[in-house]
mmCIF file of C-alpha atoms in Angstrom:
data_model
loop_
_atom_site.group_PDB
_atom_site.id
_atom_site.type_symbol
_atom_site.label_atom_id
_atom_site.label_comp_id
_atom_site.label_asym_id
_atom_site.label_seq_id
_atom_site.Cartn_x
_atom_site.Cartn_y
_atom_site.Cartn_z
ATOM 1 C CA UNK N 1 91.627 147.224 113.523
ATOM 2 C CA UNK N 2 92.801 144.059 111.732
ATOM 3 C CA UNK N 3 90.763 143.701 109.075
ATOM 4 C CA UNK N 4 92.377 140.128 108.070
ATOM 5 C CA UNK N 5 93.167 137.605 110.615
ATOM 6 C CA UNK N 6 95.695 134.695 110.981
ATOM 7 C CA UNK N 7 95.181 133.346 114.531
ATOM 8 C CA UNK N 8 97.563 130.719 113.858
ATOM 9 C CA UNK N 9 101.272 132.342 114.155
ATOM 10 C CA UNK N 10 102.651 128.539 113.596
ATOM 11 C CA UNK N 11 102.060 125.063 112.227
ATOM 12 C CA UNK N 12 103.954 121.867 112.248
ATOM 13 C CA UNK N 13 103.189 119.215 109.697
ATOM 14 C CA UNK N 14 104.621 115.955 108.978
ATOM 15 C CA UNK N 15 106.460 115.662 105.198
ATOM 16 C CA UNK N 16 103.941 114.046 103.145
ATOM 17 C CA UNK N 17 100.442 114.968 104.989
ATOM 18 C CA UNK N 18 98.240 118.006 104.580
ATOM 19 C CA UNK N 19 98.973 121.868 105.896
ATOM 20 C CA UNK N 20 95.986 123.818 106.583
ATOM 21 C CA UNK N 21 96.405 126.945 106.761
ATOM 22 C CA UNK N 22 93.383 129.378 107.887
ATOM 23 C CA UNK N 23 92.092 132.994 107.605
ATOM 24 C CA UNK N 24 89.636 135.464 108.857
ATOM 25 C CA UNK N 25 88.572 138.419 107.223
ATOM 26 C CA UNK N 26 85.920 141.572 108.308
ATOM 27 C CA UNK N 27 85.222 143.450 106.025
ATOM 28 C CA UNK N 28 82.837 142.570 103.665
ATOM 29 C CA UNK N 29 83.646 144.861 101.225
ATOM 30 C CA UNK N 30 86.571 142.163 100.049
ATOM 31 C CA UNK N 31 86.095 140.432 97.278
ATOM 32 C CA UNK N 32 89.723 138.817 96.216
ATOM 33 C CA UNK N 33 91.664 136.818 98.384
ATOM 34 C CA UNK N 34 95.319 135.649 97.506
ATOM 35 C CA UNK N 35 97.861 133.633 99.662
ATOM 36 C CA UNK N 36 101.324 134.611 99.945
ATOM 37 C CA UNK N 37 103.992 132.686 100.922
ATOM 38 C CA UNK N 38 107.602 134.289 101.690
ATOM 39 C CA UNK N 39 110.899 133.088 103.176
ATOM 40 C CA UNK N 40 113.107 135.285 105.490
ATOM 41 C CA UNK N 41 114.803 138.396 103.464
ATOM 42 C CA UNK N 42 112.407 138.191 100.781
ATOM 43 C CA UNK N 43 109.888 139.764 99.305
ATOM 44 C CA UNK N 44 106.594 137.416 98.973
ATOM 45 C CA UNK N 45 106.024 135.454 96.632
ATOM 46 C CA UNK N 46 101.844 134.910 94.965
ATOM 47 C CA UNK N 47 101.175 131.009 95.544
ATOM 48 C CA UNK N 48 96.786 131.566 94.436
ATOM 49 C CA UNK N 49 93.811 133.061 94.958
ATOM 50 C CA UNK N 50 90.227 133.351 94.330
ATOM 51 C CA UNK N 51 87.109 135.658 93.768
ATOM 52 C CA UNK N 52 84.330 135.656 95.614
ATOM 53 C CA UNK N 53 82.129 134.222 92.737
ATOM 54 C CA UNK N 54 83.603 130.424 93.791
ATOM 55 C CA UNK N 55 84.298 128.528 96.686
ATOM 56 C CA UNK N 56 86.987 126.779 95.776
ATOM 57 C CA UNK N 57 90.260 126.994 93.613
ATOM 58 C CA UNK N 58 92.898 124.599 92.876
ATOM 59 C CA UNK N 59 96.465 124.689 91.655
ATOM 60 C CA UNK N 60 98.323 121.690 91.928
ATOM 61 C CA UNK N 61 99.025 120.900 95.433
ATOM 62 C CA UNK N 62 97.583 124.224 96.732
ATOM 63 C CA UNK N 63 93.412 124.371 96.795
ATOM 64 C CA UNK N 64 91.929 127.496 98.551
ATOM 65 C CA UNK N 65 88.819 127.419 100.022
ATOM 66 C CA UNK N 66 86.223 130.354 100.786
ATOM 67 C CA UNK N 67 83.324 130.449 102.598
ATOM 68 C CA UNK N 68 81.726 133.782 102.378
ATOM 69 C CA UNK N 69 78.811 133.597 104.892
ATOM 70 C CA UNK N 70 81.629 132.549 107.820
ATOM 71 C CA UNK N 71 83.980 135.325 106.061
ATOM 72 C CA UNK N 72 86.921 132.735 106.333
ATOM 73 C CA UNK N 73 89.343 131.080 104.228
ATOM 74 C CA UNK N 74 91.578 128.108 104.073
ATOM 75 C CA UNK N 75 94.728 126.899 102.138
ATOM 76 C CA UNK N 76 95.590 123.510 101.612
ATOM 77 C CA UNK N 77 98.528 122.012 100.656
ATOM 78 C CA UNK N 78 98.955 118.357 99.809
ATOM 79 C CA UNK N 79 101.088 116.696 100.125
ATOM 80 C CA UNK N 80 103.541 118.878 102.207
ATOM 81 C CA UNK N 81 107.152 119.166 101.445
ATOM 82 C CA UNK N 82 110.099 120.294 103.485
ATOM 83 C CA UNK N 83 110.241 123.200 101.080
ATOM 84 C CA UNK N 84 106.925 124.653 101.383
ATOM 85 C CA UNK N 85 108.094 125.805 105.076
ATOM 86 C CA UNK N 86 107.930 129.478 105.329
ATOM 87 C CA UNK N 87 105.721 132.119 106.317
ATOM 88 C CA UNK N 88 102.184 131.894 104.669
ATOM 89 C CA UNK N 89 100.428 135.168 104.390
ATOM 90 C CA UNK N 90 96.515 135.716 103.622
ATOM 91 C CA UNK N 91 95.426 138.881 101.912
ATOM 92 C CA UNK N 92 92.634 140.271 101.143
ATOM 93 C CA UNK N 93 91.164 142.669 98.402
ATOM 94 C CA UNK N 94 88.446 145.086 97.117
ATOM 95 C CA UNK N 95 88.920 144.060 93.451
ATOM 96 C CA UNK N 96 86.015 146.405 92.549
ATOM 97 C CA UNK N 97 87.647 149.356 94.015
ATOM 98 C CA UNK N 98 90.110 152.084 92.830
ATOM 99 C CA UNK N 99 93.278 150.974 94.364
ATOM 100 C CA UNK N 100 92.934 146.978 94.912
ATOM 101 C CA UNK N 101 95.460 147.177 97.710
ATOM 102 C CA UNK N 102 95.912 144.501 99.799
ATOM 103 C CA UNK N 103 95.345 143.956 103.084
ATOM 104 C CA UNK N 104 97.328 141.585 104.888
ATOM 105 C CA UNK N 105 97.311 138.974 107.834
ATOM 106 C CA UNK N 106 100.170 138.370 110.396
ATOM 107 C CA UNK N 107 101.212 135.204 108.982
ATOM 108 C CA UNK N 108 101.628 131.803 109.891
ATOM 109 C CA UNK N 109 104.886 130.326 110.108
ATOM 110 C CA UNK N 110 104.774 126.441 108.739
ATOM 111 C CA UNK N 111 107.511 124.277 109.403
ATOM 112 C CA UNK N 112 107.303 120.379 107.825
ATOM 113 C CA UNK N 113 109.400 118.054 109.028
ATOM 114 C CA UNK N 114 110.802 115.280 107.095
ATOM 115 C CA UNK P 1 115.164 138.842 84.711
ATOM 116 C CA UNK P 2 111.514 140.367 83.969
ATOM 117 C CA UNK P 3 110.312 140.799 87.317
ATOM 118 C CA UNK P 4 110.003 143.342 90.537
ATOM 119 C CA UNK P 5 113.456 145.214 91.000
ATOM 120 C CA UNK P 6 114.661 146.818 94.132
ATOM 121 C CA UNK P 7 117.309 148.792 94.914
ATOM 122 C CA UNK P 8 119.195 148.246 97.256
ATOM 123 C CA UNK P 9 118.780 145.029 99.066
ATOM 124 C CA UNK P 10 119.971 146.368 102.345
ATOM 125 C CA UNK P 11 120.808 149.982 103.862
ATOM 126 C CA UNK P 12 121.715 151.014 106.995
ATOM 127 C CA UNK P 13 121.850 154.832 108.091
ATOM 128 C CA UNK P 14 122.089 156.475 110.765
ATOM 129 C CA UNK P 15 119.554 158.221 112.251
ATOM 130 C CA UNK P 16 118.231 161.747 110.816
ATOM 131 C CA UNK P 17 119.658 161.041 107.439
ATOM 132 C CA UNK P 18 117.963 161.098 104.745
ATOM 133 C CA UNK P 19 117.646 157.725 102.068
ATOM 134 C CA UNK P 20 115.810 156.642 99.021
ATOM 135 C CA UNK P 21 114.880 153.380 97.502
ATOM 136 C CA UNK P 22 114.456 152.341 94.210
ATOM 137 C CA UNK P 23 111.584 150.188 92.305
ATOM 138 C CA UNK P 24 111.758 148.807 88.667
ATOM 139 C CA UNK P 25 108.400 147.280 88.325
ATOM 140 C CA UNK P 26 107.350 144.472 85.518
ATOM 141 C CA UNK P 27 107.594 146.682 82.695
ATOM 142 C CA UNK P 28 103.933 146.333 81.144
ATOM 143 C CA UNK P 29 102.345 147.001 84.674
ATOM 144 C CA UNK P 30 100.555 149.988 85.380
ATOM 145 C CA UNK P 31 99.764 149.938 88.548
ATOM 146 C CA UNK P 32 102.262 150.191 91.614
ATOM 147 C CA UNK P 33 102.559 149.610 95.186
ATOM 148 C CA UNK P 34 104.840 150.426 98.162
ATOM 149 C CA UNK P 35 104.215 148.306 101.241
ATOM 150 C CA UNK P 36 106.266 147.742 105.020
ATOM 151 C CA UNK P 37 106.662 145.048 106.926
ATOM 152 C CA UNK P 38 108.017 145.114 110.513
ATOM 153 C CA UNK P 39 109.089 141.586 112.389
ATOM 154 C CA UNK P 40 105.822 140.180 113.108
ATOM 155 C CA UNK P 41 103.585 141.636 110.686
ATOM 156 C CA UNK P 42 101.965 141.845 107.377
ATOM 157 C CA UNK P 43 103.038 143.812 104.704
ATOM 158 C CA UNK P 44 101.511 147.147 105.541
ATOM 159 C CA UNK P 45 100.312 149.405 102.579
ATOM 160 C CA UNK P 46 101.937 152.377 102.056
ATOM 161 C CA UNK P 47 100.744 154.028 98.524
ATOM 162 C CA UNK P 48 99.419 153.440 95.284
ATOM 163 C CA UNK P 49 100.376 154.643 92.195
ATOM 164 C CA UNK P 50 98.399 154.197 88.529
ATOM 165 C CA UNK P 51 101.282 155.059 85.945
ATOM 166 C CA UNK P 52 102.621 158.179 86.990
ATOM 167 C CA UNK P 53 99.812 159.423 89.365
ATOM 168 C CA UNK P 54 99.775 158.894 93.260
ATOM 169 C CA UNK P 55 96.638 158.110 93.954
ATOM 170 C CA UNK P 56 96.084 156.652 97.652
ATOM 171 C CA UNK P 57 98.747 157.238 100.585
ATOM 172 C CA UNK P 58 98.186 155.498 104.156
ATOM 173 C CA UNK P 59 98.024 157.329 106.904
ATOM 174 C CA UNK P 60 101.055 155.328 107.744
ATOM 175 C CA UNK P 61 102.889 157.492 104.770
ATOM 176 C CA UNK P 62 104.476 160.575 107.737
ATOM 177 C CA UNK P 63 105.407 163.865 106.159
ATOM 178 C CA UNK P 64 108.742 162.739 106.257
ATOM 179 C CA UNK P 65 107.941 160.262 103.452
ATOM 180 C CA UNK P 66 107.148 161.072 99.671
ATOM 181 C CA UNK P 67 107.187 159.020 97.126
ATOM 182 C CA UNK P 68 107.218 159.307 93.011
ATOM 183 C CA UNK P 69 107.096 157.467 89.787
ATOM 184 C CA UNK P 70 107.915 159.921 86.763
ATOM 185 C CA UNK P 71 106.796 158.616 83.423
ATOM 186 C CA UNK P 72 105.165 156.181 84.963
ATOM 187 C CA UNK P 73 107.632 153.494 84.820
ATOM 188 C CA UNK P 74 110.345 153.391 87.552
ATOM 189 C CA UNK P 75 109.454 154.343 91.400
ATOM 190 C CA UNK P 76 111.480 156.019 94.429
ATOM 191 C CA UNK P 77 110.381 156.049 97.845
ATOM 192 C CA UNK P 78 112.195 158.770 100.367
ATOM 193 C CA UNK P 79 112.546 158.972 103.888
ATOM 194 C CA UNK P 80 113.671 161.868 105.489
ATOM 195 C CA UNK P 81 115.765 162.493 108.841
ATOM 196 C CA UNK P 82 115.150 158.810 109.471
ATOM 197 C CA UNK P 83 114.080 157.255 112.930
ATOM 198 C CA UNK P 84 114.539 154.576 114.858
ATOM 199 C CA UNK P 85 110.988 153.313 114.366
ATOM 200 C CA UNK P 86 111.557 153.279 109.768
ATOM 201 C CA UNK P 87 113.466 150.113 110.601
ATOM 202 C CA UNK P 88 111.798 147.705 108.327
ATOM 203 C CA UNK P 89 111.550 145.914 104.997
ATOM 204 C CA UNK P 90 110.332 148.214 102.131
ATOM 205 C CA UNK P 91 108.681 145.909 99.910
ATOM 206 C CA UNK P 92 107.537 147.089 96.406
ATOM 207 C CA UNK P 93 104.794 145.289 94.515
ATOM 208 C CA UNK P 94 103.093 145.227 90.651
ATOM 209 C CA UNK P 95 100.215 144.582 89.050
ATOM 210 C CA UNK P 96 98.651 145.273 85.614
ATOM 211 C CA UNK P 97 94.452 145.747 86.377
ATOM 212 C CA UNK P 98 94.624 144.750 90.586
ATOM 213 C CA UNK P 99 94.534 141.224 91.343
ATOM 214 C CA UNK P 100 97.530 139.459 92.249
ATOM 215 C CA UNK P 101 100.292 141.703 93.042
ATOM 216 C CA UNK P 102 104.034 140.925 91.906
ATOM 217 C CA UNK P 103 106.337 141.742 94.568
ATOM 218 C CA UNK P 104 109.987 142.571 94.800
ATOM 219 C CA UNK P 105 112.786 140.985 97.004
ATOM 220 C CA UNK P 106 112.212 144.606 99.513
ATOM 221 C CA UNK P 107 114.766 146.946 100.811
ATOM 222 C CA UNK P 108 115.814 145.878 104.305
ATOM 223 C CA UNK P 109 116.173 149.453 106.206
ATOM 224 C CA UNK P 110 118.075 149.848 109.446
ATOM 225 C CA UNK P 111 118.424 152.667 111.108
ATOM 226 C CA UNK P 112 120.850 152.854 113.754
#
């Protein structure tokens, strides 16, 4: 049962415009959501996250978005470099709970070209 | 360098032997975490440790595999008489009170 979902395995972009990169989750029981992004023989790396108590949260070119009642979340990046292409990875937590684990999507590979 | 340690980077065994894996976590966390990944996937969780205690292990977590983390600092994760199927990055992650988790580069297991 995937509890966090990343229907997208791939993107293409253009160098310069915006990446959207989107996630599902099930179980309502999550409260913190953090995106990952990690390049090949590496261990991931946190790029942000948010609680469930906003709907937004911004970090320079990376905003997330949440909408709780749809149980789905977004990351935007803009603009896009050639850099940020790598495997983005959604997780999902029970920050209220003993363990906080995380719970993780498939991925979505995003490739921008220059 | 004051982040997630693992070591080593790569190991390849053959099968039915046994190996172990090391983690050197950020040194004021508490709280530490032992995921897989396989091609394709997520990071899969694997168990939880609060200083020194184990306290969750996935079901994914076989007989064959144990884990510790004496004094609460350091971490090993054993497999024994290795299959086929443990091919797969060993990734080991930190925290200090949940939240965003720290991870380390991973231990790329092959077993041949």
């Amino acid at each position: 049962d995937q509890q966090v979902k990343q229907n997208s395995p791939s993107l293409s972009v253009q160098e310069g415009r915006i990446s959207i990169l989107n996630c599902d989750y099930t179980n309502s029981m999550f409260d913190y959501f953090l995106w990952y992004k990690k390049y090949p023989a590496e261990g991931p790396t946190f790029l942000i996250s948010i609680s469930s108590i906003k709907d937004k949260n911004e970090d320079g070119r990376f905003t997330v978005f949440l909408n709780k009642s749809a149980k789905h979340l977004s990351l935007h990046i803009v603009p896009s470099q050639p850099g940020d292409s790598a495997v983005y990875f959604c997780a999902a937590s029970d920050y209220g709970g003993a363990t906080n684990k995380l719970i993780f999507g498939t991925g979505t590979l995003l490739a921008v070209q220059p | 360098d004051t982040g997630v340690s693992q070591d080593p980077r790569h190991k390849i065994t053959k099968r039915g032997q046994n190996v172990t894996f090391r983690c050197d976590p950020i040194s004021e966390h508490n709280r530490l975490y032992w995921y897989r990944q396989t091609l394709g996937q997520g990071p899969e969780f694997l168990t939880y440790f609060q200083n020194e205690a184990q306290l969750e292990k996935s079901r994914l977590l076989s007989d064959r595999f144990s884990a510790e983390r004496p004094k609460g600092s350091f971490s090993t994760l054993e497999i024994q008489r290795t299959e086929q199927g443990d091919s797969a990055m060993y990734l080991c992650a930190s925290t200090y009170r949940g939240g965003g988790a720290f991870f380390g580069q991973g231990t790329r297991l092959t077993v041949v």
